[in-house]
Amino acid sequence: MTGGTIGGPGSGTGGIGGGAHTEALLRDIRLQLLDGGLHGCLLVRDLHTGDELGIEADTHLPSASLVKVPLALATVERIRRGELDGATVLEVPPGRVSTPGPTGLSRFRHPARIAIDDLLYLSTCLSDGTAADALFELTPPAQVAGILHELGIRGIAVRHCVGELFDTPVERFDADQVHLAHALAIDAGTSGRGHRVPQLDTTRANTGSARTYVDLLQALWTPSKIHPDVAERLRDLMAHNVLRHRLTPDFSSDASVWSSKTGTLLNLRHEIGVVEHSDGQSFAIAVLTESLVPASAQPGADALMAQAARSLRDHLRQL
């Protein structure tokens, strides 16, 4: 794994206080990630100064469930415009997914009647794929992408609904053979980031980079083309994310607020979020990873992601 980012947004190179110490830190984090079986793409940005530190921050990876944040943004923006009514109740068919992972309506066995506002909560806070696809029926991927462009959000590709994420090799193997699906995910890629598994092919999947997702977070937490009421709703949704096993242990405390969204698909483990400290400092963080270990449960990888991100945040905070 190569590549590091030091300096202000988009700088790619340059000197942020620390010099050799900063370079040594980035080198150590790269080695720690590799030793833990992770290819990591990270970026941490101080939302007040613009200073940032990253590793392969411009590498695009499939977004997995991170795409539910752009989806929520587009949906709330359409509610603000009067094109949708958050109180409108929809009948949502059950997902009936039986494999481990999916939550909420995705595991329901019977239809449910749910308001658009509540689908937003399920999609964003519980990462419910069936709820997300009900929202995608109202605002298809191409329209979501168009709204992102209108709001000045660049570099996040929204190409398909979330239901396609359920149809992976995992569903074709017995529980004791899931490692084979992960082995395929690891080994079947190409040098140009194509892949035999469509959901992992960056030319066909929903994609983004650590930098593009940090840019999105910055637009939600600081003044931008996004309407303040829309940004506030998105921040509130991310603050109530219930999936808190990955970066949360290193960023949530009595003296800070951590708002986030996770994304998981085969060997991909992602999380984006903003930590707001009681002293007024705020940092946008994106950690996108590919595991090189053919296993589904890897709590050590989650912990390593958090440690790497915290090390970058701690270094920026001391400058």
mmCIF file of C-alpha atoms in Angstrom:
data_model
loop_
_atom_site.group_PDB
_atom_site.id
_atom_site.type_symbol
_atom_site.label_atom_id
_atom_site.label_comp_id
_atom_site.label_asym_id
_atom_site.label_seq_id
_atom_site.Cartn_x
_atom_site.Cartn_y
_atom_site.Cartn_z
ATOM 1 C CA MET A 1 0.000 0.000 0.000
ATOM 2 C CA THR A 2 1.408 3.353 -1.034
ATOM 3 C CA GLY A 3 0.446 6.975 -1.117
ATOM 4 C CA GLY A 4 -0.082 9.578 1.570
ATOM 5 C CA THR A 5 -1.761 12.959 1.850
ATOM 6 C CA ILE A 6 -0.476 15.766 4.014
ATOM 7 C CA GLY A 7 -1.679 19.361 4.071
ATOM 8 C CA GLY A 8 -4.813 21.249 3.095
ATOM 9 C CA PRO A 9 -7.774 19.828 1.123
ATOM 10 C CA GLY A 10 -6.740 18.468 -2.250
ATOM 11 C CA SER A 11 -3.075 19.175 -1.678
ATOM 12 C CA GLY A 12 -1.832 15.610 -2.122
ATOM 13 C CA THR A 13 1.616 16.639 -0.906
ATOM 14 C CA GLY A 14 3.158 19.316 1.180
ATOM 15 C CA GLY A 15 4.071 20.011 4.760
ATOM 16 C CA ILE A 16 1.796 20.067 7.707
ATOM 17 C CA GLY A 17 3.560 20.701 11.024
ATOM 18 C CA GLY A 18 5.623 17.715 12.107
ATOM 19 C CA GLY A 19 7.541 16.953 8.902
ATOM 20 C CA ALA A 20 9.497 13.761 9.410
ATOM 21 C CA HIS A 21 7.315 12.802 12.378
ATOM 22 C CA THR A 22 4.189 13.015 10.204
ATOM 23 C CA GLU A 23 5.781 10.918 7.460
ATOM 24 C CA ALA A 24 6.818 8.328 10.037
ATOM 25 C CA LEU A 25 3.274 8.213 11.401
ATOM 26 C CA LEU A 26 1.782 7.615 7.947
ATOM 27 C CA ARG A 27 4.366 4.915 7.244
ATOM 28 C CA ASP A 28 3.628 3.172 10.551
ATOM 29 C CA ILE A 29 -0.130 3.245 9.947
ATOM 30 C CA ARG A 30 0.284 1.764 6.458
ATOM 31 C CA LEU A 31 2.362 -1.079 7.897
ATOM 32 C CA GLN A 32 -0.086 -1.697 10.736
ATOM 33 C CA LEU A 33 -2.983 -1.933 8.305
ATOM 34 C CA LEU A 34 -1.112 -4.325 6.030
ATOM 35 C CA ASP A 35 -0.015 -6.452 8.973
ATOM 36 C CA GLY A 36 -3.678 -6.640 9.980
ATOM 37 C CA GLY A 37 -4.717 -7.764 6.496
ATOM 38 C CA LEU A 38 -6.248 -4.469 5.375
ATOM 39 C CA HIS A 39 -5.765 -2.264 2.341
ATOM 40 C CA GLY A 40 -6.895 1.076 3.725
ATOM 41 C CA CYS A 41 -7.892 4.412 2.208
ATOM 42 C CA LEU A 42 -8.208 7.069 4.911
ATOM 43 C CA LEU A 43 -8.666 10.794 5.280
ATOM 44 C CA VAL A 44 -9.086 12.920 8.408
ATOM 45 C CA ARG A 45 -9.787 16.656 7.979
ATOM 46 C CA ASP A 46 -10.001 19.422 10.566
ATOM 47 C CA LEU A 47 -13.264 21.126 9.607
ATOM 48 C CA HIS A 48 -12.122 24.479 10.983
ATOM 49 C CA THR A 49 -8.604 24.758 9.578
ATOM 50 C CA GLY A 50 -8.873 22.493 6.512
ATOM 51 C CA ASP A 51 -5.695 20.645 7.545
ATOM 52 C CA GLU A 52 -5.853 16.961 6.703
ATOM 53 C CA LEU A 53 -3.918 13.715 6.811
ATOM 54 C CA GLY A 54 -4.629 10.700 4.659
ATOM 55 C CA ILE A 55 -3.496 7.509 3.011
ATOM 56 C CA GLU A 56 -4.642 6.751 -0.554
ATOM 57 C CA ALA A 57 -7.444 9.254 0.000
ATOM 58 C CA ASP A 58 -8.249 9.530 -3.719
ATOM 59 C CA THR A 59 -8.623 5.797 -4.419
ATOM 60 C CA HIS A 60 -12.213 4.969 -5.358
ATOM 61 C CA LEU A 61 -13.846 1.880 -3.862
ATOM 62 C CA PRO A 62 -17.388 0.507 -3.984
ATOM 63 C CA SER A 63 -19.438 2.474 -1.450
ATOM 64 C CA ALA A 64 -21.599 -0.394 -0.114
ATOM 65 C CA SER A 65 -24.078 1.119 2.376
ATOM 66 C CA LEU A 66 -22.300 4.480 2.484
ATOM 67 C CA VAL A 67 -24.486 5.321 -0.536
ATOM 68 C CA LYS A 68 -27.413 5.622 1.882
ATOM 69 C CA VAL A 69 -26.074 9.026 2.980
ATOM 70 C CA PRO A 70 -26.324 10.553 -0.531
ATOM 71 C CA LEU A 71 -29.721 8.842 -0.834
ATOM 72 C CA ALA A 72 -30.898 10.439 2.416
ATOM 73 C CA LEU A 73 -29.546 13.812 1.303
ATOM 74 C CA ALA A 74 -31.444 13.659 -1.994
ATOM 75 C CA THR A 75 -34.644 12.508 -0.281
ATOM 76 C CA VAL A 76 -34.568 15.249 2.371
ATOM 77 C CA GLU A 77 -33.760 17.863 -0.273
ATOM 78 C CA ARG A 78 -36.808 16.753 -2.288
ATOM 79 C CA ILE A 79 -38.951 16.987 0.856
ATOM 80 C CA ARG A 80 -37.658 20.544 1.376
ATOM 81 C CA ARG A 81 -38.551 21.419 -2.213
ATOM 82 C CA GLY A 82 -42.088 20.082 -1.735
ATOM 83 C CA GLU A 83 -41.616 17.274 -4.246
ATOM 84 C CA LEU A 84 -42.121 14.655 -1.508
ATOM 85 C CA ASP A 85 -44.036 14.679 1.779
ATOM 86 C CA GLY A 86 -42.215 12.993 4.656
ATOM 87 C CA ALA A 87 -45.573 11.975 6.152
ATOM 88 C CA THR A 88 -46.613 10.000 3.048
ATOM 89 C CA VAL A 89 -47.144 6.358 3.977
ATOM 90 C CA LEU A 90 -45.892 3.662 1.590
ATOM 91 C CA GLU A 91 -46.547 -0.055 1.569
ATOM 92 C CA VAL A 92 -43.138 -1.745 1.527
ATOM 93 C CA PRO A 93 -42.791 -5.421 0.581
ATOM 94 C CA PRO A 94 -40.787 -7.611 2.976
ATOM 95 C CA GLY A 95 -37.139 -8.213 2.214
ATOM 96 C CA ARG A 96 -37.200 -11.810 3.548
ATOM 97 C CA VAL A 97 -33.406 -11.898 3.611
ATOM 98 C CA SER A 98 -32.181 -14.838 5.690
ATOM 99 C CA THR A 99 -28.394 -14.465 5.457
ATOM 100 C CA PRO A 100 -26.536 -12.721 8.302
ATOM 101 C CA GLY A 101 -26.104 -8.951 8.111
ATOM 102 C CA PRO A 102 -29.180 -7.164 6.746
ATOM 103 C CA THR A 103 -31.443 -5.390 9.256
ATOM 104 C CA GLY A 104 -34.965 -4.004 9.650
ATOM 105 C CA LEU A 105 -37.432 -4.415 6.786
ATOM 106 C CA SER A 106 -34.836 -6.453 4.941
ATOM 107 C CA ARG A 107 -35.619 -9.296 7.353
ATOM 108 C CA PHE A 108 -39.385 -8.717 7.529
ATOM 109 C CA ARG A 109 -41.646 -11.571 6.393
ATOM 110 C CA HIS A 110 -44.754 -9.492 5.699
ATOM 111 C CA PRO A 111 -45.530 -6.122 4.060
ATOM 112 C CA ALA A 112 -45.382 -3.003 6.216
ATOM 113 C CA ARG A 113 -46.852 0.505 5.894
ATOM 114 C CA ILE A 114 -44.227 3.131 6.732
ATOM 115 C CA ALA A 115 -43.918 6.895 6.252
ATOM 116 C CA ILE A 116 -41.086 8.320 4.129
ATOM 117 C CA ASP A 117 -39.603 10.047 7.204
ATOM 118 C CA ASP A 118 -39.426 6.702 8.999
ATOM 119 C CA LEU A 119 -37.907 4.991 5.968
ATOM 120 C CA LEU A 120 -35.157 7.624 6.167
ATOM 121 C CA TYR A 121 -34.474 6.616 9.759
ATOM 122 C CA LEU A 122 -34.425 2.895 8.958
ATOM 123 C CA SER A 123 -32.213 3.348 5.893
ATOM 124 C CA THR A 124 -29.661 5.690 7.447
ATOM 125 C CA CYS A 125 -29.600 4.727 11.129
ATOM 126 C CA LEU A 126 -30.192 0.959 10.857
ATOM 127 C CA SER A 127 -28.690 0.600 7.353
ATOM 128 C CA ASP A 128 -31.890 -1.152 6.251
ATOM 129 C CA GLY A 129 -31.466 -2.017 2.574
ATOM 130 C CA THR A 130 -35.162 -2.628 1.894
ATOM 131 C CA ALA A 131 -36.026 0.788 3.355
ATOM 132 C CA ALA A 132 -33.301 2.326 1.182
ATOM 133 C CA ASP A 133 -34.701 0.732 -1.953
ATOM 134 C CA ALA A 134 -38.169 2.058 -1.125
ATOM 135 C CA LEU A 135 -36.559 5.517 -1.094
ATOM 136 C CA PHE A 136 -34.702 4.739 -4.332
ATOM 137 C CA GLU A 137 -38.064 3.968 -5.964
ATOM 138 C CA LEU A 138 -39.055 7.558 -5.191
ATOM 139 C CA THR A 139 -35.685 9.021 -6.192
ATOM 140 C CA PRO A 140 -33.832 6.681 -8.587
ATOM 141 C CA PRO A 141 -30.013 6.503 -8.606
ATOM 142 C CA ALA A 142 -29.639 8.836 -11.600
ATOM 143 C CA GLN A 143 -31.790 11.474 -9.875
ATOM 144 C CA VAL A 144 -29.817 11.110 -6.633
ATOM 145 C CA ALA A 145 -26.628 11.659 -8.637
ATOM 146 C CA GLY A 146 -28.167 14.712 -10.279
ATOM 147 C CA ILE A 147 -29.132 16.276 -6.949
ATOM 148 C CA LEU A 148 -25.613 15.662 -5.607
ATOM 149 C CA HIS A 149 -24.251 17.538 -8.619
ATOM 150 C CA GLU A 150 -26.681 20.429 -8.075
ATOM 151 C CA LEU A 151 -25.502 20.679 -4.455
ATOM 152 C CA GLY A 152 -21.835 20.775 -5.439
ATOM 153 C CA ILE A 153 -21.012 17.226 -4.311
ATOM 154 C CA ARG A 154 -18.561 15.674 -6.791
ATOM 155 C CA GLY A 155 -16.917 12.273 -7.122
ATOM 156 C CA ILE A 156 -19.582 10.014 -5.576
ATOM 157 C CA ALA A 157 -21.097 7.702 -8.202
ATOM 158 C CA VAL A 158 -24.662 6.485 -7.571
ATOM 159 C CA ARG A 159 -25.485 3.857 -10.170
ATOM 160 C CA HIS A 160 -27.772 1.234 -8.649
ATOM 161 C CA CYS A 161 -30.157 0.466 -5.813
ATOM 162 C CA VAL A 162 -29.175 -1.286 -2.604
ATOM 163 C CA GLY A 163 -31.022 -4.542 -3.300
ATOM 164 C CA GLU A 164 -28.258 -5.576 -5.678
ATOM 165 C CA LEU A 165 -25.904 -5.759 -2.679
ATOM 166 C CA PHE A 166 -27.910 -8.710 -1.368
ATOM 167 C CA ASP A 167 -27.167 -10.796 -4.476
ATOM 168 C CA THR A 168 -23.514 -11.694 -3.881
ATOM 169 C CA PRO A 169 -21.599 -14.990 -3.753
ATOM 170 C CA VAL A 170 -22.314 -15.131 0.012
ATOM 171 C CA GLU A 171 -25.923 -16.078 -0.790
ATOM 172 C CA ARG A 172 -24.698 -18.982 -2.935
ATOM 173 C CA PHE A 173 -22.608 -20.739 -0.265
ATOM 174 C CA ASP A 174 -23.598 -22.601 2.865
ATOM 175 C CA ALA A 175 -22.790 -20.893 6.157
ATOM 176 C CA ASP A 176 -19.652 -22.976 6.657
ATOM 177 C CA GLN A 177 -18.360 -21.955 3.209
ATOM 178 C CA VAL A 178 -18.760 -18.172 3.435
ATOM 179 C CA HIS A 179 -14.972 -17.866 3.458
ATOM 180 C CA LEU A 180 -15.022 -18.999 -0.186
ATOM 181 C CA ALA A 181 -17.110 -15.954 -1.139
ATOM 182 C CA HIS A 182 -14.609 -13.715 0.610
ATOM 183 C CA ALA A 183 -11.724 -15.458 -1.132
ATOM 184 C CA LEU A 184 -13.419 -14.761 -4.471
ATOM 185 C CA ALA A 185 -13.901 -11.114 -3.500
ATOM 186 C CA ILE A 186 -10.199 -10.812 -2.665
ATOM 187 C CA ASP A 187 -8.770 -12.685 -5.638
ATOM 188 C CA ALA A 188 -11.101 -11.883 -8.550
ATOM 189 C CA GLY A 189 -10.244 -8.222 -9.028
ATOM 190 C CA THR A 190 -8.220 -6.671 -11.838
ATOM 191 C CA SER A 191 -5.433 -4.095 -11.788
ATOM 192 C CA GLY A 192 -7.901 -1.506 -13.115
ATOM 193 C CA ARG A 193 -10.336 -2.197 -10.255
ATOM 194 C CA GLY A 194 -12.687 -4.228 -12.390
ATOM 195 C CA HIS A 195 -14.068 -7.339 -10.706
ATOM 196 C CA ARG A 196 -15.854 -10.594 -11.477
ATOM 197 C CA VAL A 197 -18.271 -9.733 -8.657
ATOM 198 C CA PRO A 198 -20.310 -6.824 -10.115
ATOM 199 C CA GLN A 199 -20.832 -5.136 -6.738
ATOM 200 C CA LEU A 200 -17.040 -4.818 -6.400
ATOM 201 C CA ASP A 201 -16.413 -3.529 -9.933
ATOM 202 C CA THR A 202 -15.765 0.210 -9.641
ATOM 203 C CA THR A 203 -16.995 0.779 -13.215
ATOM 204 C CA ARG A 204 -20.441 -0.590 -12.306
ATOM 205 C CA ALA A 205 -20.855 -0.140 -8.561
ATOM 206 C CA ASN A 206 -21.782 2.848 -6.439
ATOM 207 C CA THR A 207 -18.370 4.307 -5.634
ATOM 208 C CA GLY A 208 -16.543 7.028 -3.763
ATOM 209 C CA SER A 209 -13.195 7.774 -2.180
ATOM 210 C CA ALA A 210 -12.182 8.797 1.311
ATOM 211 C CA ARG A 211 -11.773 12.340 -0.019
ATOM 212 C CA THR A 212 -15.162 12.540 -1.752
ATOM 213 C CA TYR A 213 -16.930 11.303 1.363
ATOM 214 C CA VAL A 214 -15.025 13.738 3.586
ATOM 215 C CA ASP A 215 -16.048 16.482 1.145
ATOM 216 C CA LEU A 216 -19.673 15.374 1.593
ATOM 217 C CA LEU A 217 -19.310 15.450 5.380
ATOM 218 C CA GLN A 218 -17.774 18.921 5.218
ATOM 219 C CA ALA A 219 -20.714 20.117 3.131
ATOM 220 C CA LEU A 220 -23.109 18.778 5.777
ATOM 221 C CA TRP A 221 -21.251 20.223 8.783
ATOM 222 C CA THR A 222 -20.150 23.600 7.417
ATOM 223 C CA PRO A 223 -21.909 26.202 5.208
ATOM 224 C CA SER A 224 -22.357 24.949 1.640
ATOM 225 C CA LYS A 225 -24.913 24.748 -1.158
ATOM 226 C CA ILE A 226 -26.878 22.283 0.993
ATOM 227 C CA HIS A 227 -29.793 24.056 2.680
ATOM 228 C CA PRO A 228 -29.180 24.413 6.447
ATOM 229 C CA ASP A 229 -32.417 22.551 7.318
ATOM 230 C CA VAL A 230 -31.411 19.635 5.076
ATOM 231 C CA ALA A 231 -27.902 19.508 6.524
ATOM 232 C CA GLU A 232 -29.309 19.559 10.061
ATOM 233 C CA ARG A 233 -31.605 16.609 9.290
ATOM 234 C CA LEU A 234 -28.708 14.591 7.848
ATOM 235 C CA ARG A 235 -26.517 15.358 10.864
ATOM 236 C CA ASP A 236 -29.307 14.220 13.177
ATOM 237 C CA LEU A 237 -29.777 10.965 11.265
ATOM 238 C CA MET A 238 -26.045 10.193 11.367
ATOM 239 C CA ALA A 239 -25.909 11.036 15.080
ATOM 240 C CA HIS A 240 -28.466 8.270 15.690
ATOM 241 C CA ASN A 241 -26.621 5.556 13.767
ATOM 242 C CA VAL A 242 -27.111 2.344 15.769
ATOM 243 C CA LEU A 243 -24.199 0.441 14.167
ATOM 244 C CA ARG A 244 -21.414 1.506 16.524
ATOM 245 C CA HIS A 245 -18.932 -1.378 16.558
ATOM 246 C CA ARG A 246 -16.317 -0.019 14.154
ATOM 247 C CA LEU A 247 -14.976 3.521 14.719
ATOM 248 C CA THR A 248 -17.341 4.521 17.536
ATOM 249 C CA PRO A 249 -15.276 3.040 20.409
ATOM 250 C CA ASP A 250 -12.400 5.388 19.531
ATOM 251 C CA PHE A 251 -14.430 8.529 18.879
ATOM 252 C CA SER A 252 -17.440 8.524 21.186
ATOM 253 C CA SER A 253 -17.048 9.882 24.723
ATOM 254 C CA ASP A 254 -18.679 12.185 27.277
ATOM 255 C CA ALA A 255 -16.627 15.018 25.767
ATOM 256 C CA SER A 256 -17.412 14.350 22.095
ATOM 257 C CA VAL A 257 -20.247 13.507 19.712
ATOM 258 C CA TRP A 258 -19.694 10.933 16.968
ATOM 259 C CA SER A 259 -22.070 10.902 13.966
ATOM 260 C CA SER A 260 -21.475 8.247 11.343
ATOM 261 C CA LYS A 261 -22.506 5.728 8.702
ATOM 262 C CA THR A 262 -20.989 2.312 8.102
ATOM 263 C CA GLY A 263 -20.735 0.286 4.907
ATOM 264 C CA THR A 264 -20.047 -3.449 4.697
ATOM 265 C CA LEU A 265 -20.008 -5.741 1.676
ATOM 266 C CA LEU A 266 -18.034 -8.972 1.348
ATOM 267 C CA ASN A 267 -14.431 -7.944 2.119
ATOM 268 C CA LEU A 268 -15.238 -4.208 2.254
ATOM 269 C CA ARG A 269 -15.425 -2.450 5.618
ATOM 270 C CA HIS A 270 -16.081 1.291 5.605
ATOM 271 C CA GLU A 271 -17.126 4.044 7.953
ATOM 272 C CA ILE A 272 -17.483 7.783 7.561
ATOM 273 C CA GLY A 273 -18.290 10.258 10.293
ATOM 274 C CA VAL A 274 -17.656 13.506 12.123
ATOM 275 C CA VAL A 275 -16.375 13.801 15.688
ATOM 276 C CA GLU A 276 -17.295 17.049 17.444
ATOM 277 C CA HIS A 277 -15.302 17.792 20.590
ATOM 278 C CA SER A 278 -16.537 19.850 23.521
ATOM 279 C CA ASP A 279 -13.637 22.282 22.970
ATOM 280 C CA GLY A 280 -15.090 23.219 19.566
ATOM 281 C CA GLN A 281 -12.800 21.160 17.317
ATOM 282 C CA SER A 282 -14.477 18.991 14.679
ATOM 283 C CA PHE A 283 -12.942 16.396 12.371
ATOM 284 C CA ALA A 284 -14.434 14.675 9.313
ATOM 285 C CA ILE A 285 -13.199 11.102 8.969
ATOM 286 C CA ALA A 286 -13.493 8.516 6.198
ATOM 287 C CA VAL A 287 -12.012 5.039 6.404
ATOM 288 C CA LEU A 288 -12.584 2.762 3.410
ATOM 289 C CA THR A 289 -10.934 -0.663 3.502
ATOM 290 C CA GLU A 290 -10.597 -3.926 1.653
ATOM 291 C CA SER A 291 -9.762 -6.959 3.767
ATOM 292 C CA LEU A 292 -7.142 -9.347 2.425
ATOM 293 C CA VAL A 293 -8.300 -12.080 4.842
ATOM 294 C CA PRO A 294 -11.023 -14.488 3.599
ATOM 295 C CA ALA A 295 -13.249 -14.362 6.673
ATOM 296 C CA SER A 296 -16.579 -12.739 7.466
ATOM 297 C CA ALA A 297 -16.146 -11.906 11.145
ATOM 298 C CA GLN A 298 -13.032 -9.798 11.725
ATOM 299 C CA PRO A 299 -13.475 -7.682 14.868
ATOM 300 C CA GLY A 300 -9.733 -7.064 14.867
ATOM 301 C CA ALA A 301 -10.028 -5.333 11.487
ATOM 302 C CA ASP A 302 -12.737 -3.031 12.822
ATOM 303 C CA ALA A 303 -10.555 -2.136 15.801
ATOM 304 C CA LEU A 304 -7.545 -1.535 13.555
ATOM 305 C CA MET A 305 -9.549 0.834 11.351
ATOM 306 C CA ALA A 306 -10.516 2.852 14.416
ATOM 307 C CA GLN A 307 -6.966 2.951 15.754
ATOM 308 C CA ALA A 308 -5.596 4.162 12.419
ATOM 309 C CA ALA A 309 -8.205 6.909 12.133
ATOM 310 C CA ARG A 310 -7.698 7.999 15.720
ATOM 311 C CA SER A 311 -3.938 8.196 15.253
ATOM 312 C CA LEU A 312 -4.451 10.589 12.336
ATOM 313 C CA ARG A 313 -7.007 12.639 14.286
ATOM 314 C CA ASP A 314 -4.744 12.810 17.351
ATOM 315 C CA HIS A 315 -1.837 14.029 15.223
ATOM 316 C CA LEU A 316 -3.929 16.755 13.579
ATOM 317 C CA ARG A 317 -5.370 17.804 16.914
ATOM 318 C CA GLN A 318 -1.914 18.421 18.355
ATOM 319 C CA LEU A 319 -0.828 20.748 15.559
#
